[in-house]
Coordinates of C-alpha atoms and ligand atoms in Angstrom, one line a residue:
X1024 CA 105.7 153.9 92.3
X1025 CA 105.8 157.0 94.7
X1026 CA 106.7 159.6 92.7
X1027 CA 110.5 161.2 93.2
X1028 CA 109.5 164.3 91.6
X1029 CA 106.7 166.9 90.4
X1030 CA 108.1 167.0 86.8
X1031 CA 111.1 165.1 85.7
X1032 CA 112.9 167.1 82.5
X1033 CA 114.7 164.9 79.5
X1034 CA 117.2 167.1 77.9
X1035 CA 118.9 169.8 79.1
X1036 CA 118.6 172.1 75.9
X1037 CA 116.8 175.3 75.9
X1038 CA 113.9 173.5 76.2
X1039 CA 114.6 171.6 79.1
X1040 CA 116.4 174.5 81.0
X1041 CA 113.2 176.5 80.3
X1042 CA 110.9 173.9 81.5
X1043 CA 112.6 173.4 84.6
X1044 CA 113.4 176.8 85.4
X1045 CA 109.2 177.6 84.4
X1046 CA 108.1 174.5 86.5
X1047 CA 109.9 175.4 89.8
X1048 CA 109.0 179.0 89.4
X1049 CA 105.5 177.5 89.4
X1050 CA 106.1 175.3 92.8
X1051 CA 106.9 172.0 91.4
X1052 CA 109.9 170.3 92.6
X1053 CA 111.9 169.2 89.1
X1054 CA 115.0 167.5 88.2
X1055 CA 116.9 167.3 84.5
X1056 CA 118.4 164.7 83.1
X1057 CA 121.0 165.1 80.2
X1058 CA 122.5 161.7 78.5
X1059 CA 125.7 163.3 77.0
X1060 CA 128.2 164.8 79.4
X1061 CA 127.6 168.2 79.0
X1062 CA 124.0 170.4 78.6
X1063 CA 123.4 172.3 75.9
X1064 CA 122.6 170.1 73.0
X1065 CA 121.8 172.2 69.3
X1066 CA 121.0 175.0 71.2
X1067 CA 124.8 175.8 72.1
X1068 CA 125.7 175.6 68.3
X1069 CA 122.8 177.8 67.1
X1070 CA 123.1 181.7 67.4
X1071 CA 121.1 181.7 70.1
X1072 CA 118.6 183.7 68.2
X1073 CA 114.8 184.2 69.5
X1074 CA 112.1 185.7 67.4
X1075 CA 109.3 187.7 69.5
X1076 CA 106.5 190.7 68.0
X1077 CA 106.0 193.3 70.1
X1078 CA 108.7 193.2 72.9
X1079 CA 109.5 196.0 74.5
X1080 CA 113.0 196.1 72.4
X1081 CA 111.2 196.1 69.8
X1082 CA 109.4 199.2 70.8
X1083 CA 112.3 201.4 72.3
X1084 CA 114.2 200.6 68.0
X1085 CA 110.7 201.9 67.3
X1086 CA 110.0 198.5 65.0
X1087 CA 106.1 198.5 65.0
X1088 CA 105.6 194.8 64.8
X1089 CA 102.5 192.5 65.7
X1090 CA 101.6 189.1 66.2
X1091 CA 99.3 188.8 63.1
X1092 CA 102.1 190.4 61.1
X1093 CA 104.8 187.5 62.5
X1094 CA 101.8 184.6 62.0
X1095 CA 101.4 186.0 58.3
X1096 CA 105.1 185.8 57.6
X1097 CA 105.5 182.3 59.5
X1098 CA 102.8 180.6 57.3
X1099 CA 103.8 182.5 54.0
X1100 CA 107.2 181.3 54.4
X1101 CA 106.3 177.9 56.1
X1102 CA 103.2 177.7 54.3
X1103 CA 100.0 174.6 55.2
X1104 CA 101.0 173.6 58.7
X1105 CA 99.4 170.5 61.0
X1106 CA 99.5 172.7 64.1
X1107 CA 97.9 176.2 63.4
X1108 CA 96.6 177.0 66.9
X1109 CA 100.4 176.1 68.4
X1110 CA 101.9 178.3 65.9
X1111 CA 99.0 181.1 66.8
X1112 CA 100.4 180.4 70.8
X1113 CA 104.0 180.5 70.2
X1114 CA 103.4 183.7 68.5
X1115 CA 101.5 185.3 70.7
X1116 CA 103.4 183.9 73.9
X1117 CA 106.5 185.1 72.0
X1118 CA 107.6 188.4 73.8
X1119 CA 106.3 187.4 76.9
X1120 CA 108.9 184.5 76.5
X1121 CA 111.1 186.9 75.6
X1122 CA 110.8 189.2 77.9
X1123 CA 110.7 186.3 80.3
X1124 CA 114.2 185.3 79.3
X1125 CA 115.6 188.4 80.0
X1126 CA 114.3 189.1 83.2
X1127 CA 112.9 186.3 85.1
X1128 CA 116.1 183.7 83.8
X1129 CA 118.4 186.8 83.7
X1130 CA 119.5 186.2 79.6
X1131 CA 121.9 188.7 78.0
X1132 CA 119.9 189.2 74.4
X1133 CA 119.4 192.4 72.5
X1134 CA 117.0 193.0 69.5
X1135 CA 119.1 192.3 66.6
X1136 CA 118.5 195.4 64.1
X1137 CA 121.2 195.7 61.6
X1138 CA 119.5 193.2 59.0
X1139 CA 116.3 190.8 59.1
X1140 CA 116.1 187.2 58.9
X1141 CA 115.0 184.8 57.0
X1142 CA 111.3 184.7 56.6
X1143 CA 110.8 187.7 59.0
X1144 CA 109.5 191.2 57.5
X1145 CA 110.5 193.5 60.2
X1146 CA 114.2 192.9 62.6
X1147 CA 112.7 190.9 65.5
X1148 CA 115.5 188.3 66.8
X1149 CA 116.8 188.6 70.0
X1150 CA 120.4 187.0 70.1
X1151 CA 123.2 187.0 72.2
X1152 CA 125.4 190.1 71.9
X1153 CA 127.9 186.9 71.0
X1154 CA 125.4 185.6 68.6
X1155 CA 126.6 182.1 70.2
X1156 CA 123.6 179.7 71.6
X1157 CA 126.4 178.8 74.1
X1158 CA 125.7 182.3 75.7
X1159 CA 122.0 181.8 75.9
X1160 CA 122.9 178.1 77.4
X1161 CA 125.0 179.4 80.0
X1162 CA 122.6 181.9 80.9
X1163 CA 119.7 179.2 81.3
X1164 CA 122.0 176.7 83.1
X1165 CA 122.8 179.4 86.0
X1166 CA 119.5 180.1 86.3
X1167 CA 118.2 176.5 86.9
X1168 CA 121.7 177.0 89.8
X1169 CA 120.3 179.6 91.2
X1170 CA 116.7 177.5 91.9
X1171 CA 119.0 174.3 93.2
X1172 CA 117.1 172.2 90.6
X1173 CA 119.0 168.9 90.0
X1174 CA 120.7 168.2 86.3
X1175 CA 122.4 165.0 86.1
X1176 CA 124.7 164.6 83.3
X1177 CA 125.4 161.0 81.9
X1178 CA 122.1 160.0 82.6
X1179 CA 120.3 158.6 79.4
X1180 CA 116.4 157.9 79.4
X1181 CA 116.5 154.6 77.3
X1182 CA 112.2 154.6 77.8
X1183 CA 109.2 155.6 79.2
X1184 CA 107.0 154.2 81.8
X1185 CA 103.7 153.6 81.8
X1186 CA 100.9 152.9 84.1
X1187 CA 98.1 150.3 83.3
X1188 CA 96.2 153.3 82.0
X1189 CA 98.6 154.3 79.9
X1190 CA 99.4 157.6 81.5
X1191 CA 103.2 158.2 81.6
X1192 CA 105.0 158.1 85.1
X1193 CA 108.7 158.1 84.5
X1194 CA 111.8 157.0 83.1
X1195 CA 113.7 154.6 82.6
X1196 CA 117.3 155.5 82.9
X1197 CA 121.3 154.4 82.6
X1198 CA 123.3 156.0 84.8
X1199 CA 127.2 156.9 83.4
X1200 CA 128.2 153.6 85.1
X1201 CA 125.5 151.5 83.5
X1202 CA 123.6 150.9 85.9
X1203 CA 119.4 151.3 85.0
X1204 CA 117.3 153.1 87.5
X1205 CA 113.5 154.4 87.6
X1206 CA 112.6 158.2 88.5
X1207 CA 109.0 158.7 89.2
X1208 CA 107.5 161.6 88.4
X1209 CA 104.1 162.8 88.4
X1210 CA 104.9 165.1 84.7
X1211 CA 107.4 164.1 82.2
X1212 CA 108.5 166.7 79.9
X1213 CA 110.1 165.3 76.7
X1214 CA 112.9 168.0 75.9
X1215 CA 114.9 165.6 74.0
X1216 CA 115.2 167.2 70.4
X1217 CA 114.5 166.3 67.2
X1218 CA 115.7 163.3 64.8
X1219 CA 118.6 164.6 62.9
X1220 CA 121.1 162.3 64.1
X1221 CA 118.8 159.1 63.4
X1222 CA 119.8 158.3 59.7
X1223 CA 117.1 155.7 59.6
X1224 CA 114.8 158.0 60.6
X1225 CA 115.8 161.2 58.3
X1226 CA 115.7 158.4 55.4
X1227 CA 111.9 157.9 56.7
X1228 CA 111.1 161.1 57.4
X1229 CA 113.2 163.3 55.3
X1230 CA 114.7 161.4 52.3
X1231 CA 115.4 164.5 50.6
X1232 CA 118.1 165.4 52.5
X1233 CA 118.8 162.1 53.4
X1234 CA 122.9 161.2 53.3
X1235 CA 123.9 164.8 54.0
X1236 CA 125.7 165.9 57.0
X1237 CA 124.3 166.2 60.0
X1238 CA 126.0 169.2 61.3
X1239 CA 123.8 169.1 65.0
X1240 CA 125.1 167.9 68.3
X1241 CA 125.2 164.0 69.2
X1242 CA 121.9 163.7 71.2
X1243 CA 119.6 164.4 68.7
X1244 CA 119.0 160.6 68.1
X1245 CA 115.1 160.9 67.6
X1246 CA 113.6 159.0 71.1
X1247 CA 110.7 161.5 71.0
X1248 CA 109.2 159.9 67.8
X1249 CA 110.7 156.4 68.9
X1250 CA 109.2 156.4 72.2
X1251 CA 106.1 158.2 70.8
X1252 CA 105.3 155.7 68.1
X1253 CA 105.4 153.1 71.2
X1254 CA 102.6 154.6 73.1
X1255 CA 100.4 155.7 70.4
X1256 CA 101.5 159.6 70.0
X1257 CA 100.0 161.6 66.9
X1258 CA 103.3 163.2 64.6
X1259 CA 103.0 166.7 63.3
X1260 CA 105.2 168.6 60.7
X1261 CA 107.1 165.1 60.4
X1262 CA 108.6 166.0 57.2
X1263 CA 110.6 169.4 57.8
X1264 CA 113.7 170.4 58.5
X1265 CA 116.5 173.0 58.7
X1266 CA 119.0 172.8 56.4
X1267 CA 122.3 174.7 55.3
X1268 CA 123.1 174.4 51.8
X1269 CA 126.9 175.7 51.6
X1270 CA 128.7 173.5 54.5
X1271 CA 132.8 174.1 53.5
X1272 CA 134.6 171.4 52.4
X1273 CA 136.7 170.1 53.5
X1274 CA 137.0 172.8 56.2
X1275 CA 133.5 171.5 58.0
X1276 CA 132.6 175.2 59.2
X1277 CA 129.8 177.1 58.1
X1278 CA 130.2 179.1 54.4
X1279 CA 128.4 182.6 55.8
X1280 CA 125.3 182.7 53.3
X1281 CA 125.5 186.5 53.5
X1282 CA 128.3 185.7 50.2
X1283 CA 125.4 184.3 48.7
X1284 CA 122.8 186.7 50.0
X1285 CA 124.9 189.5 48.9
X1286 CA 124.8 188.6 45.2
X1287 CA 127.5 185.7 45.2
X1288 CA 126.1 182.1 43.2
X1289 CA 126.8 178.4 44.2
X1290 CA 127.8 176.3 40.7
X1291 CA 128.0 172.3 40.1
X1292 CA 130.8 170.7 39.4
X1293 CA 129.9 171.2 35.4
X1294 CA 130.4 175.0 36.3
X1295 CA 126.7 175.5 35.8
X1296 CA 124.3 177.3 38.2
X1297 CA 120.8 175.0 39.4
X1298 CA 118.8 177.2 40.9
X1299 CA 117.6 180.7 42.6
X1300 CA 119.9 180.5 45.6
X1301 CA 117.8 183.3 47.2
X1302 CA 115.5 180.8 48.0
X1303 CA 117.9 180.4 51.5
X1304 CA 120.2 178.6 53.0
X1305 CA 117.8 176.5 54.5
X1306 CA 115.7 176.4 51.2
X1307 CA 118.4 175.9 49.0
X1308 CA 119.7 172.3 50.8
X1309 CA 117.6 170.4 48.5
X1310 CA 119.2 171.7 45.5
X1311 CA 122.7 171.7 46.5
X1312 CA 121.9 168.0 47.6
X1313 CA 120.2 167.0 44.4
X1314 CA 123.2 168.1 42.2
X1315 CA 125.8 165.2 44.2
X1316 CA 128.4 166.8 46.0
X1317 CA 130.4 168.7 46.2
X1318 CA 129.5 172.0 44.9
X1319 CA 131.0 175.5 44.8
X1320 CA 130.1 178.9 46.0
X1321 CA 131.6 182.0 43.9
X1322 CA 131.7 185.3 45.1
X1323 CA 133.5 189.0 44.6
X1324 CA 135.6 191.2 46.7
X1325 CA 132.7 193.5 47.7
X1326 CA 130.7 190.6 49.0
X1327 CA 134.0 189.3 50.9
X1328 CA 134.5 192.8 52.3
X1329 CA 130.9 192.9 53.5
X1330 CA 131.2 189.2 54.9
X1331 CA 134.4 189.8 56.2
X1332 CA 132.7 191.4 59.6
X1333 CA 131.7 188.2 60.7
X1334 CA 134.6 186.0 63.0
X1335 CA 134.0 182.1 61.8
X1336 CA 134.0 183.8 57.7
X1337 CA 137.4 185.1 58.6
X1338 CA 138.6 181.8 59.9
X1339 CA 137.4 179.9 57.0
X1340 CA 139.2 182.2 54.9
X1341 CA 142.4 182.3 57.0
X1342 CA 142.6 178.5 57.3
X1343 CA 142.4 178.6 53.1
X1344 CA 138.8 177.5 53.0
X1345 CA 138.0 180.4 50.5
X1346 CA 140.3 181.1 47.6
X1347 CA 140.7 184.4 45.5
X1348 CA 141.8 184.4 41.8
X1349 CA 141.5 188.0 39.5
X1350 CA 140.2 186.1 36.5
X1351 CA 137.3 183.2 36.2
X1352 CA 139.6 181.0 34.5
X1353 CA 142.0 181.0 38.0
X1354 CA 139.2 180.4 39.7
X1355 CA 138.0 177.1 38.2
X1356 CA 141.6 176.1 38.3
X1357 CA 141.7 175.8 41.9
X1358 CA 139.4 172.9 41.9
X1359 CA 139.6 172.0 38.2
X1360 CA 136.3 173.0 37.0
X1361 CA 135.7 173.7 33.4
X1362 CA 137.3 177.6 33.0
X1363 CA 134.9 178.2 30.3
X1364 CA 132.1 177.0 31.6
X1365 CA 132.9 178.8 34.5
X1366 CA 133.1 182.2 32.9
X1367 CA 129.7 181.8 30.5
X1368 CA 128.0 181.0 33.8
X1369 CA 129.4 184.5 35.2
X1370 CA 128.7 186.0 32.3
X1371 CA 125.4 185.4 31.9
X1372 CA 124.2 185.8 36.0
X1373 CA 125.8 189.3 35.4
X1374 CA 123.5 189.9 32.3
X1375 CA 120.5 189.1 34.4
X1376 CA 121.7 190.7 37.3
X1377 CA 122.6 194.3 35.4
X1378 CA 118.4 193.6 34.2
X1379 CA 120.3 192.7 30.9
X1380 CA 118.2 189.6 30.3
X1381 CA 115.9 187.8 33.0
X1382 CA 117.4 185.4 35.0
X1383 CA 117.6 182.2 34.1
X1384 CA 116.6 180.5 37.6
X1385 CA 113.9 183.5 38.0
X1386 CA 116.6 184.9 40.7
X1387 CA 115.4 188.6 41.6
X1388 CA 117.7 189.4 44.5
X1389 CA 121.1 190.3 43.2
X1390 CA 122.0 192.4 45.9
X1391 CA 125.8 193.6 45.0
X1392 CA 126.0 191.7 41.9
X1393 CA 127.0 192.1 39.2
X1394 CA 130.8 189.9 40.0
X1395 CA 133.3 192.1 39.4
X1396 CA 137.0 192.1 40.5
X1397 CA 138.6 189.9 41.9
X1398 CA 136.3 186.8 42.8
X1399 CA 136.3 184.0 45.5
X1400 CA 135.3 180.3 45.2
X1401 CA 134.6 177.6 48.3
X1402 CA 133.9 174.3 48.0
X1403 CA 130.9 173.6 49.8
X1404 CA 128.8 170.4 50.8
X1405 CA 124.9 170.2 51.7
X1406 CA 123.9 169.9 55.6
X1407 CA 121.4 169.3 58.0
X1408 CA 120.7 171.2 60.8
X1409 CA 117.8 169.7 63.0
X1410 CA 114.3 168.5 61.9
X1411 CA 111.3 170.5 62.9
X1412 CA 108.7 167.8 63.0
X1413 CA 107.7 166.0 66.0
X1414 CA 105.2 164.9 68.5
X1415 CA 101.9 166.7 68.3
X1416 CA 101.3 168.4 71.0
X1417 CA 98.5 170.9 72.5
X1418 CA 98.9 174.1 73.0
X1419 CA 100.8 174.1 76.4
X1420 CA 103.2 170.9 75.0
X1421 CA 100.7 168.2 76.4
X1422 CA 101.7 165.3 73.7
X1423 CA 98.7 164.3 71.8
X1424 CA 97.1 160.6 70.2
X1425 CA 95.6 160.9 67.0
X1426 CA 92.4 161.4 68.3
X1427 CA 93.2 164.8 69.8
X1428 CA 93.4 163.3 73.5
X1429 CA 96.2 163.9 75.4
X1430 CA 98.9 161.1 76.4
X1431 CA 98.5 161.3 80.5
X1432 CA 101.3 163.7 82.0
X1433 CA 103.6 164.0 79.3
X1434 CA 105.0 166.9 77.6
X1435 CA 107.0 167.4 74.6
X1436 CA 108.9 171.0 73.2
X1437 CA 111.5 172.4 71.1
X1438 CA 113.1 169.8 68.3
X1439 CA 110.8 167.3 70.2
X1440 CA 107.5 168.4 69.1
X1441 CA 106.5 169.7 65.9
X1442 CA 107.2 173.0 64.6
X1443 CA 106.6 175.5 63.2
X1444 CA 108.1 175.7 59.9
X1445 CA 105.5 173.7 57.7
X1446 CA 104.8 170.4 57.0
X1447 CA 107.7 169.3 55.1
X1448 CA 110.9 170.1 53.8
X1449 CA 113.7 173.2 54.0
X1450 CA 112.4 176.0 52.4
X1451 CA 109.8 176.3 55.5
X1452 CA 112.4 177.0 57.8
X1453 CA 112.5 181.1 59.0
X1454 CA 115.5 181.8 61.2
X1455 CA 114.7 181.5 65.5
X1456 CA 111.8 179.0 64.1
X1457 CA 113.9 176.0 66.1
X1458 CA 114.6 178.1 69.3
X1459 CA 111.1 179.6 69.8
X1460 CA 109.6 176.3 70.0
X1461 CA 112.6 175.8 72.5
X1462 CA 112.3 178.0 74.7
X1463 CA 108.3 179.4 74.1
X1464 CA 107.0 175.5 74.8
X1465 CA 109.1 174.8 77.1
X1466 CA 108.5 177.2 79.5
X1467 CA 104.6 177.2 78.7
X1468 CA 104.8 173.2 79.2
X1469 CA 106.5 173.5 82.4
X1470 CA 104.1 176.0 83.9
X1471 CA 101.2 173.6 82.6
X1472 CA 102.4 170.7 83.9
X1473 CA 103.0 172.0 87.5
X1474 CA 99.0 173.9 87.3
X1475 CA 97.9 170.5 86.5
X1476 CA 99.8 168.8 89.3
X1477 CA 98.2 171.4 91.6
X1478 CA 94.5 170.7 90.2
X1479 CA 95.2 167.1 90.8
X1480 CA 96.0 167.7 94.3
X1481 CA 93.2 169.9 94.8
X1482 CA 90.8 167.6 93.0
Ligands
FAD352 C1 124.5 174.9 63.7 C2 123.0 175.2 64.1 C3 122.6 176.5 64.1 C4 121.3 176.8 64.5 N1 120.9 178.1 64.7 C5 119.6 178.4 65.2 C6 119.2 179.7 65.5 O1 119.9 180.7 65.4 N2 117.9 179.9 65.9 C7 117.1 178.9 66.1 O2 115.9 179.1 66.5 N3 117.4 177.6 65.9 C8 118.7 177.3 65.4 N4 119.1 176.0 65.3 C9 118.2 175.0 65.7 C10 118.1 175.0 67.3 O3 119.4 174.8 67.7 C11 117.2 173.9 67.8 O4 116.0 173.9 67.1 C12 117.0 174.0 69.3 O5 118.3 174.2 69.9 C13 116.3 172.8 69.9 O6 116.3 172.9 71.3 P1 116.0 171.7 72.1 O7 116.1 172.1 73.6 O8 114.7 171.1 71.7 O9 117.1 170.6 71.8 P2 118.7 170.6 72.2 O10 119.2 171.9 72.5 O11 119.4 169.7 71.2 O12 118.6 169.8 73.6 C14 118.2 168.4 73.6 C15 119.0 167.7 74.7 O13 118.4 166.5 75.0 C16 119.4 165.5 75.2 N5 118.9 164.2 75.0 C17 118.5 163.6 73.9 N6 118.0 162.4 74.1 C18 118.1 162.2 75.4 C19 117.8 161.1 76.3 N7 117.3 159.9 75.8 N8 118.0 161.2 77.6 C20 118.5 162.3 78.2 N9 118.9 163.4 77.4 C21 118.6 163.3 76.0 C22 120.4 165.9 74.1 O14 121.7 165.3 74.4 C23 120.4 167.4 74.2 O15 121.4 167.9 75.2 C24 120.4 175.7 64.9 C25 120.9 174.4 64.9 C26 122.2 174.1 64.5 C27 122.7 172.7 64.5

């Protein structure tokens, strides 16, 4: 087959929009394909939030950061991983990706400084003034106009191909009328996302958190590992996953974990608590799943008036998603749970929040607690997010067999490849974990792929 193009993108995510925009930058002539109608995928319903040490953002909030200090805090959050020298490159490629967003794709992110994220000791996410992935999305996809690189909607890669030494040249492809078609190219990149939206393969890969919601965007339907699997691809960090462990019910929209954060608790429907619900809202999932559904986040006024700042928090509460009662025996009658039960459980958190008695979870962070006033109470159902395992992949995306070899011209990054947040399970997951990997492996896969095209010719 002659090939149509240099390097042919699946997915038109952050990782795709960065690969393509990175490849052509490079000299290689690219073109996207996107199976659903629109682009965007997960990355239009994160917050469009990108960790990075040592940007110059960073510098001019006089944040001292370094990459050791972000690898220490990845791997004590994320702990034993299957791709240390990936996580080491990601790190270290971080505020030049950063950087790179904003002034070689044109992105409109600031340092986010008025609180730190999850798993990260020092501020160092760069977000969307918006805080909506949309932004960061819209920013991407005019910069892949500006380069007149090709992104067909409607187009879905339904497999690989293969030469008859089993190094990738294409894809297979339906077209929105149904038609199949072949595009040739000499790289693939694999930009596809993870596996969330594949219940056989969360069941496989994830059971834990198996049956929740998936709260991600349709695509994520898991051909990486399919097609991987096919042609003899190594998995990495197959196991984890970003959760959210207080989806409202029935109201679908997020339950801001700052209530929990900020002291508030999440009880069963026994009116008991289960756990230390600072472990996250990523962390907590598996608790909040193991405890059947659904369960129930409490909270006071202070904590409401603190949450209160943010726009979907407000919704929820205007659209009756959040009650207030001025006793604990109102509050359980909302959504008849056991008043007294209710109240002893309050009463005792508050004991070991005041330092009265030590908690009986081993929580330490009460932040406003004690729950005084008037209180709040949201039903709330277990979700998932996207996975963070994947194809293994070399340090520039290059998808890798089990031996270490790589598969021939192909590529994989973002929710494709593994990640970064350990081996397995929620509580690995530290906030920008799924967008870094997005946007830092694609663009260093594009690049590579488009230096090897160049060697080859030169060769
Ligand atoms: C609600 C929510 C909030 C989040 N918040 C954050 C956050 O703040 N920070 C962070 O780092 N991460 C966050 N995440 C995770 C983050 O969104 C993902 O890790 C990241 O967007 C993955 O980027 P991607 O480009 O790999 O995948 P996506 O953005 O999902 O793009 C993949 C694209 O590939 C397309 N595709 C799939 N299969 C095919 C095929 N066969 N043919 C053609 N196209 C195909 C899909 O339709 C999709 O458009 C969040 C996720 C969710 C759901």
């Amino acid at each position: 087959m002659e090939a149509d193009v240099d390097v042919l993108v699946i997915g038109a995510g952050a990782c795709g929009l960065a690969a393509a925009i990175a490849a052509h930058d490079a000299g290689a002539t690219v073109a996207i394909i996107e199976k659903l109608d629109r682009p965007g995928g997960n990355s239009s319903l994160s917050t469009g939030s990108v960790p990075a040490a040592g940007t110059r953002f960073q510098r001019e909030a006089g944040i001292d950061d370094s990459t050791d200090r972000f690898i220490e805090d990845l791997i004590r959050k994320g702990g034993p991983t299957d791709c240390p020298d990936l996580l080491r490159r990601l790190v270290e490629t971080s505020a030049e990706t950063v950087e790179w967003l904003v002034d070689t794709v044109g992105a409109r992110m600031a340092l986010v400084t008025a609180y730190k994220h999850v798993g990260h000791s020092v501020p160092r996410l760069h977000a969307p003034v918006s805080r909506r992935g949309q932004d960061l999305v819209d920013d991407l996809l005019a910069a892949v106009e500006q380069r007149g690189i090709p992104l067909a909607v409607g187009n879905d890669a339904r497999a690989l191909l293969s030469d008859a030494t089993s190094a990738v040249i294409g894809a297979d492809v339906e077209t929105p009328d149904g038609e199949r078609h072949r595009i040739a190219a000499r790289k693939t990149i694999l930009a596809v996302n993870g596996f969330a939206g594949n219940r056989d393969l969360v069941a496989r890969f994830c059971s834990e958190v198996s049956g929740a919601q998936y709260f991600g965007a349709r695509g994520s339907t898991g051909e990486a590992v399919l097609w991987g699997e096919q042609i003899g691809a190594a998995l990495g960090n197959i196991g984890a996953y970003q959760g959210y462990a207080a989806v409202s019910d029935p109201h679908g929209s997020l339950l801001s974990w700052t209530t929990i954060e900020k002291g508030g608790i999440i009880v069963n429907r026994a009116g008991h608590r289960f756990g230390d619900e600072s472990a996250g809202y990523s962390g907590y999932t598996p608790n909040v799943m193991a405890q059947g559904v659904p369960c129930f986040a409490i909270f006071d006024q202070r904590i409401f008036d603190v949450t209160a700042a943010e726009e979907e928090f407000i919704e929820l509460a205007n659209y009756g998603g959040v009650k207030q009662a001025a006793t604990p025996e109102a509050l359980a009658a909302f959504h008849k749970l056991d008043a007294a039960a209710i109240a002893a459980t309050l009463d005792d958190y508050n004991k070991a929040s005041r330092g009265e008695k030590p908690d009986a979870f081993g929580r330490c962070d009460f932040a406003l607690a004690p729950l005084t006033g008037d209180l709040y109470i949201c039903r709330v159902l277990p979700g998932l997010f996207h996975t963070q395992g994947g194809l293994m992949v070399d340090t520039d995306g290059r998808v890798l067999r089990a031996n270490g070899k790589p598969i021939a011209n192909l590529f994989a990054g973002g929710g494709a490849a593994a990640g970064l947040s350990g081996k397995t399970g929620a509580g690995g997951y530290a906030s920008g974990n799924g967008l870094l990997s997005a946007v830092g492996l694609g663009r260093l896969a594009g690049r590579a792929a488009t230096h090897e095209i160049r060697h080859e010719a030169a060769a």
